[in-house]
Amino acid sequence: MTGVVPPRAGGGSAYERAVRGVWAALYDTEDTTAVPPEVRNAAGFRLERARRLAAVAAAVTARLPTAGFLYFAGEGTPGIGRFVASDAWRAREREPGEDFPPGPSTARAFAEYLEKGWPEGRPGWQWELASADTDLAYRPPVPSPAARRAGLSPAPGTRLRISPYDTADFARRAALKKQRMPWDLVLDTVRPVERRTAILVPGTGPGAGRPLVLHDEEAAALAWLTEAPREHARVPAGEPGEELLRRLVEVGALVRDGSTG
């Protein structure tokens, strides 16, 4: 099955109306327990819907492991249903050749879905970690005014997210716990460490595509080099030293303009 295309809306034959009802129950409703009257095998239908919702969740967590875990662990199957019922997922632009579950477009749609509304009542640290995950994947870093004045900018394709929490440490500990515990229990027991942390993925050069984790003063230096994506997530900036700048240029994460050598 290539992609997920809704059947044509409107009238049509009884068969077409039945197909529309089945499609809506699978993908276009927040009620993950409902079974349309056209379905004769209710147990089989629920199993198929559960399989498809699980496939969507797996596609998300494969590309956004922290954001997907935090959302699905807290919201469960109804949360997957709400995402699949959302405009973000239904209106996404599928990429050529995507099969179900359409991973790249689904993950991007999930990032847009979270951006429009993180569940109310959830702790702020969860949103910070989830947004760090989505920003790293989809929000290119923007050089700060100070960096531009110094002739510095992120190399093309470079990805960066700076957080007041140790995002790499949380992802590692959560992944280990998930191997032994249900996700909701992992969410209840694993907490992030407050430590300025930058995840940097160079876009060019010998380090292209290889994530780097920087802490403390080095993370603060990257905060000086780039604009914060959100005010509440701002990490206090500290001007970088020449040694750090040299390393960032060498790995392909940073470029200097001609006037600065």
PDB file of C-alpha atoms in Angstrom:
ATOM      1  CA  MET A   1       0.000   0.000   0.000  1.00  0.00           C
ATOM      2  CA  THR A   2       1.626   3.246  -1.112  1.00  0.00           C
ATOM      3  CA  GLY A   3       0.762   6.211   1.074  1.00  0.00           C
ATOM      4  CA  VAL A   4      -2.633   6.745   2.655  1.00  0.00           C
ATOM      5  CA  VAL A   5      -5.034   8.502   0.325  1.00  0.00           C
ATOM      6  CA  PRO A   6      -8.571   9.268   1.563  1.00  0.00           C
ATOM      7  CA  PRO A   7     -11.385   8.037  -0.664  1.00  0.00           C
ATOM      8  CA  ARG A   8     -13.264  10.614  -2.698  1.00  0.00           C
ATOM      9  CA  ALA A   9     -15.741  12.570  -0.594  1.00  0.00           C
ATOM     10  CA  GLY A  10     -19.387  12.960  -1.515  1.00  0.00           C
ATOM     11  CA  GLY A  11     -22.063  10.460  -2.548  1.00  0.00           C
ATOM     12  CA  GLY A  12     -21.379   7.372  -4.598  1.00  0.00           C
ATOM     13  CA  SER A  13     -22.343   3.741  -4.269  1.00  0.00           C
ATOM     14  CA  ALA A  14     -22.942   1.866  -1.048  1.00  0.00           C
ATOM     15  CA  TYR A  15     -19.494   0.353  -1.469  1.00  0.00           C
ATOM     16  CA  GLU A  16     -17.880   3.796  -1.749  1.00  0.00           C
ATOM     17  CA  ARG A  17     -19.727   5.006   1.331  1.00  0.00           C
ATOM     18  CA  ALA A  18     -18.606   1.910   3.225  1.00  0.00           C
ATOM     19  CA  VAL A  19     -14.984   2.473   2.201  1.00  0.00           C
ATOM     20  CA  ARG A  20     -15.188   6.086   3.362  1.00  0.00           C
ATOM     21  CA  GLY A  21     -16.558   4.944   6.721  1.00  0.00           C
ATOM     22  CA  VAL A  22     -13.794   2.383   7.178  1.00  0.00           C
ATOM     23  CA  TRP A  23     -11.102   4.876   6.156  1.00  0.00           C
ATOM     24  CA  ALA A  24     -12.457   7.487   8.565  1.00  0.00           C
ATOM     25  CA  ALA A  25     -12.494   5.011  11.435  1.00  0.00           C
ATOM     26  CA  LEU A  26      -8.895   4.002  10.691  1.00  0.00           C
ATOM     27  CA  TYR A  27      -7.354   7.418  10.185  1.00  0.00           C
ATOM     28  CA  ASP A  28      -9.763  10.296  10.658  1.00  0.00           C
ATOM     29  CA  THR A  29     -11.154  10.022  14.155  1.00  0.00           C
ATOM     30  CA  GLU A  30      -9.962  10.582  17.701  1.00  0.00           C
ATOM     31  CA  ASP A  31     -12.113   7.673  18.909  1.00  0.00           C
ATOM     32  CA  THR A  32      -9.746   4.710  18.707  1.00  0.00           C
ATOM     33  CA  THR A  33     -12.409   2.265  19.958  1.00  0.00           C
ATOM     34  CA  ALA A  34     -15.222   2.937  17.466  1.00  0.00           C
ATOM     35  CA  VAL A  35     -16.053   0.344  14.805  1.00  0.00           C
ATOM     36  CA  PRO A  36     -18.095   1.443  11.774  1.00  0.00           C
ATOM     37  CA  PRO A  37     -21.334  -0.454  11.127  1.00  0.00           C
ATOM     38  CA  GLU A  38     -20.052  -1.626   7.734  1.00  0.00           C
ATOM     39  CA  VAL A  39     -17.427  -3.793   9.465  1.00  0.00           C
ATOM     40  CA  ARG A  40     -18.468  -7.376  10.158  1.00  0.00           C
ATOM     41  CA  ASN A  41     -15.371  -8.480  12.072  1.00  0.00           C
ATOM     42  CA  ALA A  42     -15.037  -5.940  14.889  1.00  0.00           C
ATOM     43  CA  ALA A  43     -12.126  -7.703  16.595  1.00  0.00           C
ATOM     44  CA  GLY A  44     -10.186  -7.928  13.351  1.00  0.00           C
ATOM     45  CA  PHE A  45     -10.856  -4.281  12.583  1.00  0.00           C
ATOM     46  CA  ARG A  46      -9.619  -3.170  16.010  1.00  0.00           C
ATOM     47  CA  LEU A  47      -6.494  -5.273  15.542  1.00  0.00           C
ATOM     48  CA  GLU A  48      -5.833  -3.715  12.136  1.00  0.00           C
ATOM     49  CA  ARG A  49      -6.346  -0.193  13.464  1.00  0.00           C
ATOM     50  CA  ALA A  50      -4.021  -0.887  16.379  1.00  0.00           C
ATOM     51  CA  ARG A  51      -1.411  -2.206  13.956  1.00  0.00           C
ATOM     52  CA  ARG A  52      -1.636   0.898  11.796  1.00  0.00           C
ATOM     53  CA  LEU A  53      -1.528   3.312  14.732  1.00  0.00           C
ATOM     54  CA  ALA A  54       1.484   1.460  16.117  1.00  0.00           C
ATOM     55  CA  ALA A  55       3.174   1.738  12.707  1.00  0.00           C
ATOM     56  CA  VAL A  56       2.594   5.504  12.696  1.00  0.00           C
ATOM     57  CA  ALA A  57       4.049   5.804  16.213  1.00  0.00           C
ATOM     58  CA  ALA A  58       7.072   3.721  15.190  1.00  0.00           C
ATOM     59  CA  ALA A  59       7.653   5.959  12.162  1.00  0.00           C
ATOM     60  CA  VAL A  60       7.639   9.001  14.430  1.00  0.00           C
ATOM     61  CA  THR A  61       9.920   7.600  17.137  1.00  0.00           C
ATOM     62  CA  ALA A  62      12.410   6.321  14.546  1.00  0.00           C
ATOM     63  CA  ARG A  63      13.077   9.925  13.496  1.00  0.00           C
ATOM     64  CA  LEU A  64      12.141  11.836  16.648  1.00  0.00           C
ATOM     65  CA  PRO A  65      12.953   9.386  19.460  1.00  0.00           C
ATOM     66  CA  THR A  66      12.706  11.780  22.401  1.00  0.00           C
ATOM     67  CA  ALA A  67       9.714  13.802  21.199  1.00  0.00           C
ATOM     68  CA  GLY A  68       7.843  10.661  20.171  1.00  0.00           C
ATOM     69  CA  PHE A  69       8.566   8.901  23.446  1.00  0.00           C
ATOM     70  CA  LEU A  70       7.529  11.844  25.619  1.00  0.00           C
ATOM     71  CA  TYR A  71       4.258  12.356  23.760  1.00  0.00           C
ATOM     72  CA  PHE A  72       3.197   8.739  23.277  1.00  0.00           C
ATOM     73  CA  ALA A  73       4.268   7.629  26.767  1.00  0.00           C
ATOM     74  CA  GLY A  74       2.062  10.298  28.283  1.00  0.00           C
ATOM     75  CA  GLU A  75      -0.872  10.208  25.857  1.00  0.00           C
ATOM     76  CA  GLY A  76      -1.013   6.526  24.903  1.00  0.00           C
ATOM     77  CA  THR A  77      -3.119   5.143  22.051  1.00  0.00           C
ATOM     78  CA  PRO A  78      -5.645   8.012  22.229  1.00  0.00           C
ATOM     79  CA  GLY A  79      -2.744  10.393  21.643  1.00  0.00           C
ATOM     80  CA  ILE A  80      -1.745   8.539  18.478  1.00  0.00           C
ATOM     81  CA  GLY A  81      -5.368   8.722  17.364  1.00  0.00           C
ATOM     82  CA  ARG A  82      -5.490  12.482  17.937  1.00  0.00           C
ATOM     83  CA  PHE A  83      -2.341  12.955  15.883  1.00  0.00           C
ATOM     84  CA  VAL A  84      -3.664  10.827  13.024  1.00  0.00           C
ATOM     85  CA  ALA A  85      -6.951  12.758  13.162  1.00  0.00           C
ATOM     86  CA  SER A  86      -5.158  16.109  13.028  1.00  0.00           C
ATOM     87  CA  ASP A  87      -4.842  18.452  10.083  1.00  0.00           C
ATOM     88  CA  ALA A  88      -1.065  18.239  10.437  1.00  0.00           C
ATOM     89  CA  TRP A  89      -1.071  14.528   9.511  1.00  0.00           C
ATOM     90  CA  ARG A  90      -3.940  14.511   7.054  1.00  0.00           C
ATOM     91  CA  ALA A  91      -2.686  17.529   5.088  1.00  0.00           C
ATOM     92  CA  ARG A  92       0.989  16.539   5.077  1.00  0.00           C
ATOM     93  CA  GLU A  93       2.825  16.448   1.771  1.00  0.00           C
ATOM     94  CA  ARG A  94       3.974  12.900   1.230  1.00  0.00           C
ATOM     95  CA  GLU A  95       7.399  12.393  -0.272  1.00  0.00           C
ATOM     96  CA  PRO A  96       7.807  10.430  -3.533  1.00  0.00           C
ATOM     97  CA  GLY A  97       7.920   6.689  -3.028  1.00  0.00           C
ATOM     98  CA  GLU A  98       6.724   6.674   0.573  1.00  0.00           C
ATOM     99  CA  ASP A  99       5.027   3.470   1.674  1.00  0.00           C
ATOM    100  CA  PHE A 100       2.840   3.066   4.739  1.00  0.00           C
ATOM    101  CA  PRO A 101       3.752   4.145   7.294  1.00  0.00           C
ATOM    102  CA  PRO A 102       5.164   7.173   5.466  1.00  0.00           C
ATOM    103  CA  GLY A 103       8.095   7.892   7.754  1.00  0.00           C
ATOM    104  CA  PRO A 104       9.647  11.218   6.642  1.00  0.00           C
ATOM    105  CA  SER A 105       6.404  13.098   6.066  1.00  0.00           C
ATOM    106  CA  THR A 106       4.785  11.595   9.178  1.00  0.00           C
ATOM    107  CA  ALA A 107       7.671  12.681  11.406  1.00  0.00           C
ATOM    108  CA  ARG A 108       7.632  16.196   9.973  1.00  0.00           C
ATOM    109  CA  ALA A 109       3.856  16.373  10.436  1.00  0.00           C
ATOM    110  CA  PHE A 110       4.268  15.231  14.035  1.00  0.00           C
ATOM    111  CA  ALA A 111       6.739  18.070  14.676  1.00  0.00           C
ATOM    112  CA  GLU A 112       4.172  20.531  13.285  1.00  0.00           C
ATOM    113  CA  TYR A 113       1.449  18.925  15.399  1.00  0.00           C
ATOM    114  CA  LEU A 114       3.461  19.375  18.609  1.00  0.00           C
ATOM    115  CA  GLU A 115       4.335  22.939  17.669  1.00  0.00           C
ATOM    116  CA  LYS A 116       0.636  23.811  17.485  1.00  0.00           C
ATOM    117  CA  GLY A 117      -0.277  22.353  20.847  1.00  0.00           C
ATOM    118  CA  TRP A 118       1.670  20.419  23.470  1.00  0.00           C
ATOM    119  CA  PRO A 119      -0.763  18.629  25.839  1.00  0.00           C
ATOM    120  CA  GLU A 120      -1.868  20.857  28.710  1.00  0.00           C
ATOM    121  CA  GLY A 121      -0.783  19.970  32.198  1.00  0.00           C
ATOM    122  CA  ARG A 122       2.449  18.259  31.148  1.00  0.00           C
ATOM    123  CA  PRO A 123       5.680  19.447  32.829  1.00  0.00           C
ATOM    124  CA  GLY A 124       7.661  22.140  31.063  1.00  0.00           C
ATOM    125  CA  TRP A 125      10.809  20.023  30.902  1.00  0.00           C
ATOM    126  CA  GLN A 126       8.976  17.537  28.680  1.00  0.00           C
ATOM    127  CA  TRP A 127       8.115  20.249  26.169  1.00  0.00           C
ATOM    128  CA  GLU A 128      11.686  21.567  26.250  1.00  0.00           C
ATOM    129  CA  LEU A 129      13.132  18.119  25.481  1.00  0.00           C
ATOM    130  CA  ALA A 130      10.528  17.379  22.814  1.00  0.00           C
ATOM    131  CA  SER A 131      11.043  20.723  21.093  1.00  0.00           C
ATOM    132  CA  ALA A 132      14.809  20.226  21.233  1.00  0.00           C
ATOM    133  CA  ASP A 133      14.321  16.984  19.304  1.00  0.00           C
ATOM    134  CA  THR A 134      12.086  18.537  16.647  1.00  0.00           C
ATOM    135  CA  ASP A 135      14.201  21.684  16.332  1.00  0.00           C
ATOM    136  CA  LEU A 136      17.323  19.610  15.784  1.00  0.00           C
ATOM    137  CA  ALA A 137      15.596  17.759  12.976  1.00  0.00           C
ATOM    138  CA  TYR A 138      13.755  20.577  11.231  1.00  0.00           C
ATOM    139  CA  ARG A 139      14.825  24.059  12.370  1.00  0.00           C
ATOM    140  CA  PRO A 140      18.072  25.266  10.738  1.00  0.00           C
ATOM    141  CA  PRO A 141      20.262  27.366  13.047  1.00  0.00           C
ATOM    142  CA  VAL A 142      20.342  31.111  12.401  1.00  0.00           C
ATOM    143  CA  PRO A 143      23.538  33.070  13.099  1.00  0.00           C
ATOM    144  CA  SER A 144      23.236  35.650  15.841  1.00  0.00           C
ATOM    145  CA  PRO A 145      23.932  39.338  15.110  1.00  0.00           C
ATOM    146  CA  ALA A 146      27.194  39.009  17.036  1.00  0.00           C
ATOM    147  CA  ALA A 147      28.239  36.026  14.916  1.00  0.00           C
ATOM    148  CA  ARG A 148      27.375  37.849  11.708  1.00  0.00           C
ATOM    149  CA  ARG A 149      29.450  40.826  12.774  1.00  0.00           C
ATOM    150  CA  ALA A 150      32.346  38.454  13.385  1.00  0.00           C
ATOM    151  CA  GLY A 151      31.911  36.886   9.937  1.00  0.00           C
ATOM    152  CA  LEU A 152      30.731  33.524  11.323  1.00  0.00           C
ATOM    153  CA  SER A 153      27.749  31.393  10.317  1.00  0.00           C
ATOM    154  CA  PRO A 154      26.644  27.750  10.512  1.00  0.00           C
ATOM    155  CA  ALA A 155      27.793  25.703   7.536  1.00  0.00           C
ATOM    156  CA  PRO A 156      25.046  24.697   5.056  1.00  0.00           C
ATOM    157  CA  GLY A 157      23.072  21.726   6.308  1.00  0.00           C
ATOM    158  CA  THR A 158      24.318  22.055   9.885  1.00  0.00           C
ATOM    159  CA  ARG A 159      21.789  21.290  12.611  1.00  0.00           C
ATOM    160  CA  LEU A 160      21.960  22.529  16.186  1.00  0.00           C
ATOM    161  CA  ARG A 161      19.871  22.672  19.333  1.00  0.00           C
ATOM    162  CA  ILE A 162      20.973  24.096  22.661  1.00  0.00           C
ATOM    163  CA  SER A 163      19.054  23.261  25.811  1.00  0.00           C
ATOM    164  CA  PRO A 164      19.322  23.961  29.535  1.00  0.00           C
ATOM    165  CA  TYR A 165      18.922  20.176  29.968  1.00  0.00           C
ATOM    166  CA  ASP A 166      21.328  17.393  29.075  1.00  0.00           C
ATOM    167  CA  THR A 167      19.235  16.109  26.170  1.00  0.00           C
ATOM    168  CA  ALA A 168      21.747  13.449  25.124  1.00  0.00           C
ATOM    169  CA  ASP A 169      21.926  11.977  28.627  1.00  0.00           C
ATOM    170  CA  PHE A 170      18.128  11.853  28.932  1.00  0.00           C
ATOM    171  CA  ALA A 171      17.790  10.097  25.561  1.00  0.00           C
ATOM    172  CA  ARG A 172      20.400   7.513  26.541  1.00  0.00           C
ATOM    173  CA  ARG A 173      18.862   6.719  29.937  1.00  0.00           C
ATOM    174  CA  ALA A 174      15.312   6.625  28.574  1.00  0.00           C
ATOM    175  CA  ALA A 175      16.370   4.245  25.787  1.00  0.00           C
ATOM    176  CA  LEU A 176      17.914   1.848  28.312  1.00  0.00           C
ATOM    177  CA  LYS A 177      14.847   1.943  30.558  1.00  0.00           C
ATOM    178  CA  LYS A 178      12.467   1.360  27.638  1.00  0.00           C
ATOM    179  CA  GLN A 179      14.107  -2.013  27.056  1.00  0.00           C
ATOM    180  CA  ARG A 180      12.921  -3.210  30.496  1.00  0.00           C
ATOM    181  CA  MET A 181       9.890  -1.118  31.463  1.00  0.00           C
ATOM    182  CA  PRO A 182       6.589   0.119  29.989  1.00  0.00           C
ATOM    183  CA  TRP A 183       6.904   3.582  28.527  1.00  0.00           C
ATOM    184  CA  ASP A 184       4.568   5.257  31.010  1.00  0.00           C
ATOM    185  CA  LEU A 185       6.707   3.974  33.891  1.00  0.00           C
ATOM    186  CA  VAL A 186       9.866   5.206  32.179  1.00  0.00           C
ATOM    187  CA  LEU A 187       8.262   8.620  31.878  1.00  0.00           C
ATOM    188  CA  ASP A 188       7.507   8.571  35.605  1.00  0.00           C
ATOM    189  CA  THR A 189      11.041   7.600  36.637  1.00  0.00           C
ATOM    190  CA  VAL A 190      13.521   9.243  34.253  1.00  0.00           C
ATOM    191  CA  ARG A 191      14.168  12.952  34.742  1.00  0.00           C
ATOM    192  CA  PRO A 192      16.544  15.216  32.821  1.00  0.00           C
ATOM    193  CA  VAL A 193      19.698  16.646  34.335  1.00  0.00           C
ATOM    194  CA  GLU A 194      19.944  20.439  34.281  1.00  0.00           C
ATOM    195  CA  ARG A 195      23.123  21.044  32.324  1.00  0.00           C
ATOM    196  CA  ARG A 196      23.708  23.353  29.382  1.00  0.00           C
ATOM    197  CA  THR A 197      23.967  21.012  26.409  1.00  0.00           C
ATOM    198  CA  ALA A 198      24.302  21.485  22.671  1.00  0.00           C
ATOM    199  CA  ILE A 199      23.702  18.779  20.089  1.00  0.00           C
ATOM    200  CA  LEU A 200      25.506  19.767  16.900  1.00  0.00           C
ATOM    201  CA  VAL A 201      25.371  17.909  13.584  1.00  0.00           C
ATOM    202  CA  PRO A 202      27.842  19.369  11.053  1.00  0.00           C
ATOM    203  CA  GLY A 203      26.484  19.795   7.555  1.00  0.00           C
ATOM    204  CA  THR A 204      29.752  19.646   5.617  1.00  0.00           C
ATOM    205  CA  GLY A 205      33.326  18.470   5.887  1.00  0.00           C
ATOM    206  CA  PRO A 206      34.741  15.431   7.681  1.00  0.00           C
ATOM    207  CA  GLY A 207      32.167  15.585  10.474  1.00  0.00           C
ATOM    208  CA  ALA A 208      29.106  15.798   8.239  1.00  0.00           C
ATOM    209  CA  GLY A 209      26.123  13.979   9.753  1.00  0.00           C
ATOM    210  CA  ARG A 210      27.958  12.946  12.927  1.00  0.00           C
ATOM    211  CA  PRO A 211      26.343  14.354  16.075  1.00  0.00           C
ATOM    212  CA  LEU A 212      28.576  16.163  18.545  1.00  0.00           C
ATOM    213  CA  VAL A 213      27.579  16.795  22.158  1.00  0.00           C
ATOM    214  CA  LEU A 214      28.966  19.882  23.858  1.00  0.00           C
ATOM    215  CA  HIS A 215      28.374  20.938  27.455  1.00  0.00           C
ATOM    216  CA  ASP A 216      28.672  23.909  29.771  1.00  0.00           C
ATOM    217  CA  GLU A 217      30.913  26.718  28.431  1.00  0.00           C
ATOM    218  CA  GLU A 218      31.084  25.221  24.948  1.00  0.00           C
ATOM    219  CA  ALA A 219      27.298  24.996  24.789  1.00  0.00           C
ATOM    220  CA  ALA A 220      27.100  28.609  25.965  1.00  0.00           C
ATOM    221  CA  ALA A 221      29.512  29.568  23.180  1.00  0.00           C
ATOM    222  CA  LEU A 222      27.205  28.017  20.606  1.00  0.00           C
ATOM    223  CA  ALA A 223      24.358  30.005  22.161  1.00  0.00           C
ATOM    224  CA  TRP A 224      26.430  33.112  21.394  1.00  0.00           C
ATOM    225  CA  LEU A 225      26.835  32.014  17.775  1.00  0.00           C
ATOM    226  CA  THR A 226      23.161  31.365  17.016  1.00  0.00           C
ATOM    227  CA  GLU A 227      19.726  32.813  17.613  1.00  0.00           C
ATOM    228  CA  ALA A 228      17.562  31.019  20.184  1.00  0.00           C
ATOM    229  CA  PRO A 229      14.528  29.333  18.599  1.00  0.00           C
ATOM    230  CA  ARG A 230      12.388  30.163  21.639  1.00  0.00           C
ATOM    231  CA  GLU A 231      12.862  32.686  24.396  1.00  0.00           C
ATOM    232  CA  HIS A 232      12.013  30.281  27.200  1.00  0.00           C
ATOM    233  CA  ALA A 233      14.702  27.867  26.076  1.00  0.00           C
ATOM    234  CA  ARG A 234      17.465  30.469  25.915  1.00  0.00           C
ATOM    235  CA  VAL A 235      20.781  29.344  27.367  1.00  0.00           C
ATOM    236  CA  PRO A 236      22.988  32.184  28.682  1.00  0.00           C
ATOM    237  CA  ALA A 237      25.577  32.910  26.027  1.00  0.00           C
ATOM    238  CA  GLY A 238      29.334  33.050  26.391  1.00  0.00           C
ATOM    239  CA  GLU A 239      31.666  34.236  23.664  1.00  0.00           C
ATOM    240  CA  PRO A 240      33.578  31.315  22.076  1.00  0.00           C
ATOM    241  CA  GLY A 241      37.331  30.998  22.206  1.00  0.00           C
ATOM    242  CA  GLU A 242      39.463  30.683  19.125  1.00  0.00           C
ATOM    243  CA  GLU A 243      40.195  27.001  19.789  1.00  0.00           C
ATOM    244  CA  LEU A 244      36.508  26.089  19.746  1.00  0.00           C
ATOM    245  CA  LEU A 245      35.938  28.136  16.591  1.00  0.00           C
ATOM    246  CA  ARG A 246      38.821  26.349  14.892  1.00  0.00           C
ATOM    247  CA  ARG A 247      37.373  22.948  15.823  1.00  0.00           C
ATOM    248  CA  LEU A 248      33.915  23.878  14.550  1.00  0.00           C
ATOM    249  CA  VAL A 249      35.358  25.045  11.236  1.00  0.00           C
ATOM    250  CA  GLU A 250      37.473  21.891  10.895  1.00  0.00           C
ATOM    251  CA  VAL A 251      34.571  19.477  11.420  1.00  0.00           C
ATOM    252  CA  GLY A 252      32.384  21.370   8.938  1.00  0.00           C
ATOM    253  CA  ALA A 253      29.892  22.978  11.337  1.00  0.00           C
ATOM    254  CA  LEU A 254      30.962  26.596  10.976  1.00  0.00           C
ATOM    255  CA  VAL A 255      32.199  28.820   8.153  1.00  0.00           C
ATOM    256  CA  ARG A 256      34.043  32.147   8.211  1.00  0.00           C
ATOM    257  CA  ASP A 257      33.609  34.753   5.555  1.00  0.00           C
ATOM    258  CA  GLY A 258      36.579  35.929   3.531  1.00  0.00           C
ATOM    259  CA  SER A 259      37.206  38.995   5.647  1.00  0.00           C
ATOM    260  CA  THR A 260      37.944  36.922   8.769  1.00  0.00           C
ATOM    261  CA  GLY A 261      40.186  34.328   7.203  1.00  0.00           C
TER     262      GLY A 261
END
